[in-house]
């Protein structure tokens, strides 16, 4: 067997002429041998996960580490976590044979080139609905010489370390592995990576929300108290206190009152953050908001912001009742005792309803909803859109699959700060409307609230509590975004080790 840098006298490992149905395929073992020595960065006669990841990163092929580990596991006959020369050659020869079979299947006229019309016909014959522009766009990714034909070399090179193409999944066209080639030796419990991916995003999103809110719970309560203190006295003996004075008043009440309302906060944030991040990722993958029969949104950046706005509307609508319950609990005066979730819900339900909705109690849980929904659209668009675009830019610029905790922390916090600065006046008005417990006839609408703030405090009144709010949001959003991405990475590593 050849060692470290020499591929002379390499004996063919497989006689493909004896394999029925693919006599046209000729294995280029010299090319694969040269590839092995290129991958063997440490020149120890093996290809490890780290070496393969390094190669793919330098080539700009941003692949999940879990997929790389699965590739190594697929050819790792000795089960030592790496591939020696013989294991690598046997694995790659088998993999390229599978690719060749699929190439021949797509090359309907046997010309040795896959044309756009052949791809389109393949999709139609298999009842696969793919928009023409999407199919054409993905085809151009493979067509390196620009002749609108995909040669065997282009097909093989692009898919060197991936499985065959999954035309049935428009979100993973061209180049994403699916359970057919490389991954098909992993047990059945690991094959359903689609449903596993959904569960991963939901649980990691919920966990990220709980971790970030628990770490910043004292600042969250400080923010709410500063926002509503102009309407009612909720802590201490003074009104219009600054952030430092408010913190001292909270401290005098007891250290654990800093986390007052955190349980309901976590009850709210787990499903909210899970659904929010899951829907946002799903919309980016499926593009059902940006590309549908009613409208078409062009441009990757604009589509990210649009998906963020739609995600914000959806989540705000379903989670708003929990938000108003949380606000009531956190603003309940400590000298009167503590208010639980059930007590707060009952109190809101029994309040006089809005005459516009015939006093129906359920609408009491949507007080202040109008400015909230107006504010959440640009906020979610900016926060989620900037976080996603910033993360993708970092990956591309530094050629890495996972930016790391601190870069993600910076991206998430910066995105949240920009979004908050643009939408804070809406959030302030919403919070004041949620906290109001007086007679319904005296309730002010959003415009009346805005006029009152402008008259009594001027324009700076719209940013009352902004310092405390942003101080909380900077670590909170950053921790959530970093935790969401890092826990997904740990999930992938754990699942690969479990099933490999």
PDB file of C-alpha atoms in Angstrom, residues 15-304:
ATOM      1  CA  UNK A  15     -12.548  -4.244 -11.200  1.00  0.00           C
ATOM      2  CA  UNK A  16     -15.493  -2.180 -12.395  1.00  0.00           C
ATOM      3  CA  UNK A  17     -15.701  -4.029 -15.699  1.00  0.00           C
ATOM      4  CA  UNK A  18     -17.204  -6.942 -13.783  1.00  0.00           C
ATOM      5  CA  UNK A  19     -19.932  -4.795 -12.262  1.00  0.00           C
ATOM      6  CA  UNK A  20     -23.092  -5.145 -14.434  1.00  0.00           C
ATOM      7  CA  UNK A  21     -24.748  -2.050 -15.843  1.00  0.00           C
ATOM      8  CA  UNK A  22     -21.920   0.447 -15.386  1.00  0.00           C
ATOM      9  CA  UNK A  23     -19.224  -0.698 -17.810  1.00  0.00           C
ATOM     10  CA  UNK A  24     -18.906   2.914 -19.033  1.00  0.00           C
ATOM     11  CA  UNK A  25     -17.595   4.025 -15.653  1.00  0.00           C
ATOM     12  CA  UNK A  26     -13.807   4.106 -15.307  1.00  0.00           C
ATOM     13  CA  UNK A  27     -12.413   4.629 -11.833  1.00  0.00           C
ATOM     14  CA  UNK A  28      -9.621   7.197 -11.745  1.00  0.00           C
ATOM     15  CA  UNK A  29      -7.682   5.772  -8.829  1.00  0.00           C
ATOM     16  CA  UNK A  30      -4.659   8.020  -9.464  1.00  0.00           C
ATOM     17  CA  UNK A  31      -6.846  11.101  -8.969  1.00  0.00           C
ATOM     18  CA  UNK A  32      -8.330   9.668  -5.779  1.00  0.00           C
ATOM     19  CA  UNK A  33      -4.869   8.741  -4.490  1.00  0.00           C
ATOM     20  CA  UNK A  34      -3.697  12.324  -5.047  1.00  0.00           C
ATOM     21  CA  UNK A  35      -6.812  13.536  -3.219  1.00  0.00           C
ATOM     22  CA  UNK A  36      -5.990  11.301  -0.261  1.00  0.00           C
ATOM     23  CA  UNK A  37      -2.529  12.791   0.124  1.00  0.00           C
ATOM     24  CA  UNK A  38      -3.973  16.283  -0.165  1.00  0.00           C
ATOM     25  CA  UNK A  39      -6.482  15.540   2.598  1.00  0.00           C
ATOM     26  CA  UNK A  40      -3.787  13.938   4.787  1.00  0.00           C
ATOM     27  CA  UNK A  41      -2.644  17.331   6.094  1.00  0.00           C
ATOM     28  CA  UNK A  42      -0.626  15.923   9.013  1.00  0.00           C
ATOM     29  CA  UNK A  43       1.024  13.303   6.767  1.00  0.00           C
ATOM     30  CA  UNK A  44       0.369  10.441   9.152  1.00  0.00           C
ATOM     31  CA  UNK A  45      -1.276   8.162   6.590  1.00  0.00           C
ATOM     32  CA  UNK A  46      -4.837   8.877   7.705  1.00  0.00           C
ATOM     33  CA  UNK A  47      -7.701  11.259   6.923  1.00  0.00           C
ATOM     34  CA  UNK A  48      -9.395  12.479  10.091  1.00  0.00           C
ATOM     35  CA  UNK A  49     -12.587  14.466  10.675  1.00  0.00           C
ATOM     36  CA  UNK A  50     -10.560  17.604  11.388  1.00  0.00           C
ATOM     37  CA  UNK A  51      -8.516  17.204   8.205  1.00  0.00           C
ATOM     38  CA  UNK A  52     -11.572  16.675   6.028  1.00  0.00           C
ATOM     39  CA  UNK A  53     -13.317  19.636   7.677  1.00  0.00           C
ATOM     40  CA  UNK A  54     -10.239  21.800   7.054  1.00  0.00           C
ATOM     41  CA  UNK A  55     -10.191  20.823   3.374  1.00  0.00           C
ATOM     42  CA  UNK A  56     -13.896  21.493   2.835  1.00  0.00           C
ATOM     43  CA  UNK A  57     -13.682  24.841   4.642  1.00  0.00           C
ATOM     44  CA  UNK A  58     -10.759  25.993   2.487  1.00  0.00           C
ATOM     45  CA  UNK A  59     -12.712  24.933  -0.610  1.00  0.00           C
ATOM     46  CA  UNK A  60     -15.686  27.005   0.521  1.00  0.00           C
ATOM     47  CA  UNK A  61     -17.868  23.917   1.036  1.00  0.00           C
ATOM     48  CA  UNK A  62     -19.526  24.757   4.352  1.00  0.00           C
ATOM     49  CA  UNK A  63     -20.623  21.327   5.564  1.00  0.00           C
ATOM     50  CA  UNK A  64     -22.049  20.348   8.955  1.00  0.00           C
ATOM     51  CA  UNK A  65     -19.471  18.637  11.139  1.00  0.00           C
ATOM     52  CA  UNK A  66     -22.056  15.945  11.835  1.00  0.00           C
ATOM     53  CA  UNK A  67     -22.156  15.192   8.106  1.00  0.00           C
ATOM     54  CA  UNK A  68     -18.345  15.066   7.971  1.00  0.00           C
ATOM     55  CA  UNK A  69     -18.313  12.655  10.907  1.00  0.00           C
ATOM     56  CA  UNK A  70     -20.920  10.545   9.111  1.00  0.00           C
ATOM     57  CA  UNK A  71     -18.735  10.456   5.987  1.00  0.00           C
ATOM     58  CA  UNK A  72     -15.748   9.215   7.983  1.00  0.00           C
ATOM     59  CA  UNK A  73     -17.920   6.688   9.854  1.00  0.00           C
ATOM     60  CA  UNK A  74     -19.288   5.355   6.557  1.00  0.00           C
ATOM     61  CA  UNK A  75     -15.847   4.281   5.349  1.00  0.00           C
ATOM     62  CA  UNK A  76     -14.257   3.583   8.735  1.00  0.00           C
ATOM     63  CA  UNK A  77     -13.982  -0.197   8.590  1.00  0.00           C
ATOM     64  CA  UNK A  78     -11.617  -0.404  11.561  1.00  0.00           C
ATOM     65  CA  UNK A  79     -13.834   1.899  13.699  1.00  0.00           C
ATOM     66  CA  UNK A  80     -10.926   4.092  14.787  1.00  0.00           C
ATOM     67  CA  UNK A  81     -12.505   7.401  13.776  1.00  0.00           C
ATOM     68  CA  UNK A  82     -10.328   7.977  10.690  1.00  0.00           C
ATOM     69  CA  UNK A  83      -9.657   6.571   7.223  1.00  0.00           C
ATOM     70  CA  UNK A  84      -6.416   4.989   6.115  1.00  0.00           C
ATOM     71  CA  UNK A  85      -5.490   4.792   2.437  1.00  0.00           C
ATOM     72  CA  UNK A  86      -7.318   1.541   1.703  1.00  0.00           C
ATOM     73  CA  UNK A  87     -10.477   2.568   3.585  1.00  0.00           C
ATOM     74  CA  UNK A  88     -10.524   5.904   1.809  1.00  0.00           C
ATOM     75  CA  UNK A  89     -10.098   4.378  -1.651  1.00  0.00           C
ATOM     76  CA  UNK A  90     -12.766   1.714  -1.154  1.00  0.00           C
ATOM     77  CA  UNK A  91     -15.181   4.283   0.215  1.00  0.00           C
ATOM     78  CA  UNK A  92     -14.610   6.887  -2.520  1.00  0.00           C
ATOM     79  CA  UNK A  93     -14.720   4.358  -5.341  1.00  0.00           C
ATOM     80  CA  UNK A  94     -18.056   3.053  -4.094  1.00  0.00           C
ATOM     81  CA  UNK A  95     -19.353   6.571  -3.603  1.00  0.00           C
ATOM     82  CA  UNK A  96     -18.345   7.697  -7.100  1.00  0.00           C
ATOM     83  CA  UNK A  97     -19.918   4.572  -8.559  1.00  0.00           C
ATOM     84  CA  UNK A  98     -23.196   5.590  -6.900  1.00  0.00           C
ATOM     85  CA  UNK A  99     -22.812   9.121  -8.285  1.00  0.00           C
ATOM     86  CA  UNK A 100     -22.170   7.710 -11.742  1.00  0.00           C
ATOM     87  CA  UNK A 101     -25.370   5.658 -11.611  1.00  0.00           C
ATOM     88  CA  UNK A 102     -27.333   8.778 -10.775  1.00  0.00           C
ATOM     89  CA  UNK A 103     -25.544  10.793 -13.465  1.00  0.00           C
ATOM     90  CA  UNK A 104     -26.469   8.191 -16.085  1.00  0.00           C
ATOM     91  CA  UNK A 105     -30.070   8.258 -14.872  1.00  0.00           C
ATOM     92  CA  UNK A 106     -30.216  12.030 -15.388  1.00  0.00           C
ATOM     93  CA  UNK A 107     -28.349  11.964 -18.723  1.00  0.00           C
ATOM     94  CA  UNK A 108     -31.405  10.777 -20.639  1.00  0.00           C
ATOM     95  CA  UNK A 109     -29.936  11.049 -24.149  1.00  0.00           C
ATOM     96  CA  UNK A 110     -26.583   9.471 -23.200  1.00  0.00           C
ATOM     97  CA  UNK A 111     -24.569  12.471 -24.411  1.00  0.00           C
ATOM     98  CA  UNK A 112     -22.346  12.589 -21.353  1.00  0.00           C
ATOM     99  CA  UNK A 113     -23.831  15.977 -20.413  1.00  0.00           C
ATOM    100  CA  UNK A 114     -26.910  16.799 -18.316  1.00  0.00           C
ATOM    101  CA  UNK A 115     -28.963  19.584 -19.851  1.00  0.00           C
ATOM    102  CA  UNK A 116     -31.612  21.798 -18.299  1.00  0.00           C
ATOM    103  CA  UNK A 117     -34.333  20.058 -20.322  1.00  0.00           C
ATOM    104  CA  UNK A 118     -33.215  16.668 -18.997  1.00  0.00           C
ATOM    105  CA  UNK A 119     -33.384  17.901 -15.421  1.00  0.00           C
ATOM    106  CA  UNK A 120     -36.805  19.389 -16.050  1.00  0.00           C
ATOM    107  CA  UNK A 121     -38.046  16.152 -17.634  1.00  0.00           C
ATOM    108  CA  UNK A 122     -36.697  14.139 -14.712  1.00  0.00           C
ATOM    109  CA  UNK A 123     -38.668  16.299 -12.288  1.00  0.00           C
ATOM    110  CA  UNK A 124     -41.870  16.081 -14.346  1.00  0.00           C
ATOM    111  CA  UNK A 125     -41.619  12.290 -14.730  1.00  0.00           C
ATOM    112  CA  UNK A 126     -41.223  11.898 -10.971  1.00  0.00           C
ATOM    113  CA  UNK A 127     -44.020  14.376 -10.072  1.00  0.00           C
ATOM    114  CA  UNK A 128     -41.534  16.767  -8.457  1.00  0.00           C
ATOM    115  CA  UNK A 129     -42.759  20.364  -8.477  1.00  0.00           C
ATOM    116  CA  UNK A 130     -39.777  22.709  -8.738  1.00  0.00           C
ATOM    117  CA  UNK A 131     -40.055  26.262 -10.145  1.00  0.00           C
ATOM    118  CA  UNK A 132     -38.105  26.696 -13.364  1.00  0.00           C
ATOM    119  CA  UNK A 133     -36.074  29.630 -12.032  1.00  0.00           C
ATOM    120  CA  UNK A 134     -35.055  27.656  -8.943  1.00  0.00           C
ATOM    121  CA  UNK A 135     -33.970  24.668 -11.033  1.00  0.00           C
ATOM    122  CA  UNK A 136     -32.032  26.914 -13.407  1.00  0.00           C
ATOM    123  CA  UNK A 137     -30.338  28.731 -10.534  1.00  0.00           C
ATOM    124  CA  UNK A 138     -29.136  25.501  -8.936  1.00  0.00           C
ATOM    125  CA  UNK A 139     -27.956  24.156 -12.279  1.00  0.00           C
ATOM    126  CA  UNK A 140     -25.736  27.209 -12.740  1.00  0.00           C
ATOM    127  CA  UNK A 141     -24.013  26.392  -9.474  1.00  0.00           C
ATOM    128  CA  UNK A 142     -22.688  23.170 -10.981  1.00  0.00           C
ATOM    129  CA  UNK A 143     -21.973  24.495 -14.486  1.00  0.00           C
ATOM    130  CA  UNK A 144     -18.396  25.745 -14.055  1.00  0.00           C
ATOM    131  CA  UNK A 145     -17.618  26.312 -17.755  1.00  0.00           C
ATOM    132  CA  UNK A 146     -20.863  28.170 -18.481  1.00  0.00           C
ATOM    133  CA  UNK A 147     -22.074  25.976 -21.368  1.00  0.00           C
ATOM    134  CA  UNK A 148     -25.448  25.269 -19.684  1.00  0.00           C
ATOM    135  CA  UNK A 149     -24.517  21.591 -19.525  1.00  0.00           C
ATOM    136  CA  UNK A 150     -23.382  19.593 -16.488  1.00  0.00           C
ATOM    137  CA  UNK A 151     -20.491  17.274 -17.294  1.00  0.00           C
ATOM    138  CA  UNK A 152     -19.534  14.212 -15.294  1.00  0.00           C
ATOM    139  CA  UNK A 153     -16.467  16.010 -13.893  1.00  0.00           C
ATOM    140  CA  UNK A 154     -18.621  18.962 -12.743  1.00  0.00           C
ATOM    141  CA  UNK A 155     -21.230  16.642 -11.272  1.00  0.00           C
ATOM    142  CA  UNK A 156     -18.618  14.546  -9.435  1.00  0.00           C
ATOM    143  CA  UNK A 157     -16.495  17.447  -8.200  1.00  0.00           C
ATOM    144  CA  UNK A 158     -19.419  19.377  -6.760  1.00  0.00           C
ATOM    145  CA  UNK A 159     -20.735  16.291  -5.011  1.00  0.00           C
ATOM    146  CA  UNK A 160     -17.345  14.899  -3.973  1.00  0.00           C
ATOM    147  CA  UNK A 161     -18.211  14.553  -0.307  1.00  0.00           C
ATOM    148  CA  UNK A 162     -21.994  14.495  -0.463  1.00  0.00           C
ATOM    149  CA  UNK A 163     -24.647  11.994  -1.376  1.00  0.00           C
ATOM    150  CA  UNK A 164     -26.797  12.017  -4.487  1.00  0.00           C
ATOM    151  CA  UNK A 165     -29.083  14.955  -5.178  1.00  0.00           C
ATOM    152  CA  UNK A 166     -32.506  15.060  -3.574  1.00  0.00           C
ATOM    153  CA  UNK A 167     -34.760  16.632  -6.191  1.00  0.00           C
ATOM    154  CA  UNK A 168     -37.822  16.095  -4.005  1.00  0.00           C
ATOM    155  CA  UNK A 169     -36.616  18.608  -1.439  1.00  0.00           C
ATOM    156  CA  UNK A 170     -36.423  22.105  -2.922  1.00  0.00           C
ATOM    157  CA  UNK A 171     -34.760  23.389   0.244  1.00  0.00           C
ATOM    158  CA  UNK A 172     -31.743  21.078  -0.235  1.00  0.00           C
ATOM    159  CA  UNK A 173     -31.365  20.933  -4.016  1.00  0.00           C
ATOM    160  CA  UNK A 174     -27.912  20.168  -5.360  1.00  0.00           C
ATOM    161  CA  UNK A 175     -25.303  19.279  -2.879  1.00  0.00           C
ATOM    162  CA  UNK A 176     -27.050  18.446   0.397  1.00  0.00           C
ATOM    163  CA  UNK A 177     -26.692  14.895   1.617  1.00  0.00           C
ATOM    164  CA  UNK A 178     -29.788  12.802   2.051  1.00  0.00           C
ATOM    165  CA  UNK A 179     -30.404   9.222   3.139  1.00  0.00           C
ATOM    166  CA  UNK A 180     -29.379   7.444  -0.020  1.00  0.00           C
ATOM    167  CA  UNK A 181     -25.638   7.276  -0.435  1.00  0.00           C
ATOM    168  CA  UNK A 182     -23.175   8.270   2.235  1.00  0.00           C
ATOM    169  CA  UNK A 183     -25.644   8.411   5.091  1.00  0.00           C
ATOM    170  CA  UNK A 184     -27.523   5.214   4.301  1.00  0.00           C
ATOM    171  CA  UNK A 185     -25.457   3.019   6.617  1.00  0.00           C
ATOM    172  CA  UNK A 186     -26.469   4.932   9.739  1.00  0.00           C
ATOM    173  CA  UNK A 187     -29.257   3.172  11.694  1.00  0.00           C
ATOM    174  CA  UNK A 188     -32.889   3.853  10.902  1.00  0.00           C
ATOM    175  CA  UNK A 189     -33.334   5.939  14.048  1.00  0.00           C
ATOM    176  CA  UNK A 190     -30.867   8.452  12.618  1.00  0.00           C
ATOM    177  CA  UNK A 191     -32.080   8.408   9.035  1.00  0.00           C
ATOM    178  CA  UNK A 192     -35.061  10.624   9.603  1.00  0.00           C
ATOM    179  CA  UNK A 193     -32.869  13.717   9.729  1.00  0.00           C
ATOM    180  CA  UNK A 194     -35.701  15.923   8.513  1.00  0.00           C
ATOM    181  CA  UNK A 195     -37.910  15.383  11.569  1.00  0.00           C
ATOM    182  CA  UNK A 196     -34.828  15.331  13.784  1.00  0.00           C
ATOM    183  CA  UNK A 197     -33.851  18.706  12.346  1.00  0.00           C
ATOM    184  CA  UNK A 198     -37.267  20.160  13.175  1.00  0.00           C
ATOM    185  CA  UNK A 199     -37.103  18.871  16.754  1.00  0.00           C
ATOM    186  CA  UNK A 200     -33.551  20.164  17.098  1.00  0.00           C
ATOM    187  CA  UNK A 201     -34.490  23.708  16.078  1.00  0.00           C
ATOM    188  CA  UNK A 202     -37.541  23.760  18.376  1.00  0.00           C
ATOM    189  CA  UNK A 203     -35.753  22.478  21.494  1.00  0.00           C
ATOM    190  CA  UNK A 204     -32.568  24.491  20.909  1.00  0.00           C
ATOM    191  CA  UNK A 205     -34.616  27.630  20.296  1.00  0.00           C
ATOM    192  CA  UNK A 206     -36.620  27.150  23.486  1.00  0.00           C
ATOM    193  CA  UNK A 207     -33.534  26.397  25.562  1.00  0.00           C
ATOM    194  CA  UNK A 208     -31.778  29.473  24.178  1.00  0.00           C
ATOM    195  CA  UNK A 209     -34.685  31.644  25.299  1.00  0.00           C
ATOM    196  CA  UNK A 210     -34.768  30.209  28.827  1.00  0.00           C
ATOM    197  CA  UNK A 211     -31.006  30.583  29.317  1.00  0.00           C
ATOM    198  CA  UNK A 212     -30.926  34.167  28.069  1.00  0.00           C
ATOM    199  CA  UNK A 213     -33.973  35.326  30.049  1.00  0.00           C
ATOM    200  CA  UNK A 214     -32.823  33.725  33.300  1.00  0.00           C
ATOM    201  CA  UNK A 215     -29.418  35.405  32.984  1.00  0.00           C
ATOM    202  CA  UNK A 216     -31.007  38.793  32.388  1.00  0.00           C
ATOM    203  CA  UNK A 217     -34.173  38.541  34.528  1.00  0.00           C
ATOM    204  CA  UNK A 218     -33.173  41.357  36.947  1.00  0.00           C
ATOM    205  CA  UNK A 219     -32.576  43.734  34.047  1.00  0.00           C
ATOM    206  CA  UNK A 220     -35.870  42.667  32.456  1.00  0.00           C
ATOM    207  CA  UNK A 221     -37.819  43.605  35.591  1.00  0.00           C
ATOM    208  CA  UNK A 222     -35.883  46.873  35.865  1.00  0.00           C
ATOM    209  CA  UNK A 223     -36.857  47.699  32.288  1.00  0.00           C
ATOM    210  CA  UNK A 224     -40.555  47.112  32.899  1.00  0.00           C
ATOM    211  CA  UNK A 225     -40.584  49.109  36.144  1.00  0.00           C
ATOM    212  CA  UNK A 226     -38.884  52.076  34.477  1.00  0.00           C
ATOM    213  CA  UNK A 227     -41.371  51.984  31.619  1.00  0.00           C
ATOM    214  CA  UNK A 228     -44.504  52.024  33.779  1.00  0.00           C
ATOM    215  CA  UNK A 229     -43.410  54.111  36.781  1.00  0.00           C
ATOM    216  CA  UNK A 230     -44.921  57.262  35.263  1.00  0.00           C
ATOM    217  CA  UNK A 231     -48.381  55.713  35.591  1.00  0.00           C
ATOM    218  CA  UNK A 232     -48.203  53.996  38.972  1.00  0.00           C
ATOM    219  CA  UNK A 233     -45.873  53.488  41.932  1.00  0.00           C
ATOM    220  CA  UNK A 234     -44.653  49.885  41.812  1.00  0.00           C
ATOM    221  CA  UNK A 235     -41.530  49.847  43.989  1.00  0.00           C
ATOM    222  CA  UNK A 236     -39.970  52.219  46.525  1.00  0.00           C
ATOM    223  CA  UNK A 237     -41.453  55.462  47.801  1.00  0.00           C
ATOM    224  CA  UNK A 238     -40.685  57.732  44.860  1.00  0.00           C
ATOM    225  CA  UNK A 239     -41.759  58.127  41.270  1.00  0.00           C
ATOM    226  CA  UNK A 240     -39.611  58.931  38.239  1.00  0.00           C
ATOM    227  CA  UNK A 241     -36.561  57.160  39.629  1.00  0.00           C
ATOM    228  CA  UNK A 242     -33.492  56.538  37.490  1.00  0.00           C
ATOM    229  CA  UNK A 243     -32.063  53.106  36.713  1.00  0.00           C
ATOM    230  CA  UNK A 244     -29.583  53.122  39.630  1.00  0.00           C
ATOM    231  CA  UNK A 245     -32.213  54.309  42.126  1.00  0.00           C
ATOM    232  CA  UNK A 246     -34.654  51.682  40.866  1.00  0.00           C
ATOM    233  CA  UNK A 247     -32.037  48.934  41.227  1.00  0.00           C
ATOM    234  CA  UNK A 248     -31.382  50.011  44.827  1.00  0.00           C
ATOM    235  CA  UNK A 249     -35.103  49.941  45.597  1.00  0.00           C
ATOM    236  CA  UNK A 250     -35.373  46.438  44.093  1.00  0.00           C
ATOM    237  CA  UNK A 251     -32.347  45.320  46.133  1.00  0.00           C
ATOM    238  CA  UNK A 252     -33.897  46.552  49.380  1.00  0.00           C
ATOM    239  CA  UNK A 253     -36.933  44.374  48.678  1.00  0.00           C
ATOM    240  CA  UNK A 254     -34.685  41.300  48.612  1.00  0.00           C
ATOM    241  CA  UNK A 255     -32.332  39.698  46.123  1.00  0.00           C
ATOM    242  CA  UNK A 256     -34.831  37.086  44.967  1.00  0.00           C
ATOM    243  CA  UNK A 257     -37.327  39.774  43.978  1.00  0.00           C
ATOM    244  CA  UNK A 258     -34.871  40.500  41.167  1.00  0.00           C
ATOM    245  CA  UNK A 259     -36.219  37.327  39.541  1.00  0.00           C
ATOM    246  CA  UNK A 260     -39.847  38.189  40.263  1.00  0.00           C
ATOM    247  CA  UNK A 261     -41.947  36.933  37.359  1.00  0.00           C
ATOM    248  CA  UNK A 262     -39.089  34.851  35.921  1.00  0.00           C
ATOM    249  CA  UNK A 263     -41.067  31.593  36.062  1.00  0.00           C
ATOM    250  CA  UNK A 264     -43.842  32.968  33.899  1.00  0.00           C
ATOM    251  CA  UNK A 265     -41.126  34.648  31.851  1.00  0.00           C
ATOM    252  CA  UNK A 266     -39.570  31.250  31.130  1.00  0.00           C
ATOM    253  CA  UNK A 267     -42.992  29.705  30.519  1.00  0.00           C
ATOM    254  CA  UNK A 268     -43.532  32.407  27.943  1.00  0.00           C
ATOM    255  CA  UNK A 269     -40.085  32.514  26.393  1.00  0.00           C
ATOM    256  CA  UNK A 270     -39.571  28.776  25.849  1.00  0.00           C
ATOM    257  CA  UNK A 271     -42.440  28.264  23.391  1.00  0.00           C
ATOM    258  CA  UNK A 272     -42.090  31.793  22.027  1.00  0.00           C
ATOM    259  CA  UNK A 273     -38.388  31.534  21.237  1.00  0.00           C
ATOM    260  CA  UNK A 274     -38.755  27.938  20.044  1.00  0.00           C
ATOM    261  CA  UNK A 275     -41.548  28.846  17.637  1.00  0.00           C
ATOM    262  CA  UNK A 276     -39.908  32.134  16.635  1.00  0.00           C
ATOM    263  CA  UNK A 277     -36.553  30.688  15.627  1.00  0.00           C
ATOM    264  CA  UNK A 278     -38.094  27.536  14.145  1.00  0.00           C
ATOM    265  CA  UNK A 279     -40.526  29.476  11.952  1.00  0.00           C
ATOM    266  CA  UNK A 280     -37.813  31.910  10.878  1.00  0.00           C
ATOM    267  CA  UNK A 281     -35.483  29.079   9.846  1.00  0.00           C
ATOM    268  CA  UNK A 282     -38.354  27.245   8.155  1.00  0.00           C
ATOM    269  CA  UNK A 283     -39.373  30.327   6.163  1.00  0.00           C
ATOM    270  CA  UNK A 284     -35.797  30.845   5.011  1.00  0.00           C
ATOM    271  CA  UNK A 285     -35.605  27.232   3.857  1.00  0.00           C
ATOM    272  CA  UNK A 286     -38.997  26.956   2.158  1.00  0.00           C
ATOM    273  CA  UNK A 287     -39.302  30.597   0.947  1.00  0.00           C
ATOM    274  CA  UNK A 288     -43.109  30.362   1.130  1.00  0.00           C
ATOM    275  CA  UNK A 289     -43.379  33.998   2.220  1.00  0.00           C
ATOM    276  CA  UNK A 290     -40.994  35.469  -0.320  1.00  0.00           C
ATOM    277  CA  UNK A 291     -41.947  33.276  -3.278  1.00  0.00           C
ATOM    278  CA  UNK A 292     -45.597  32.332  -3.656  1.00  0.00           C
ATOM    279  CA  UNK A 293     -48.441  32.761  -6.184  1.00  0.00           C
ATOM    280  CA  UNK A 294     -49.430  36.146  -4.713  1.00  0.00           C
ATOM    281  CA  UNK A 295     -46.074  37.948  -4.698  1.00  0.00           C
ATOM    282  CA  UNK A 296     -42.366  37.529  -5.288  1.00  0.00           C
ATOM    283  CA  UNK A 297     -39.724  39.189  -3.107  1.00  0.00           C
ATOM    284  CA  UNK A 298     -36.385  39.407  -4.871  1.00  0.00           C
ATOM    285  CA  UNK A 299     -33.018  39.625  -3.161  1.00  0.00           C
ATOM    286  CA  UNK A 300     -31.557  37.494  -0.381  1.00  0.00           C
ATOM    287  CA  UNK A 301     -31.258  40.373   2.093  1.00  0.00           C
ATOM    288  CA  UNK A 302     -34.825  41.592   1.564  1.00  0.00           C
ATOM    289  CA  UNK A 303     -36.186  38.060   1.909  1.00  0.00           C
ATOM    290  CA  UNK A 304     -34.424  37.635   5.280  1.00  0.00           C
TER     291      UNK A 304
END
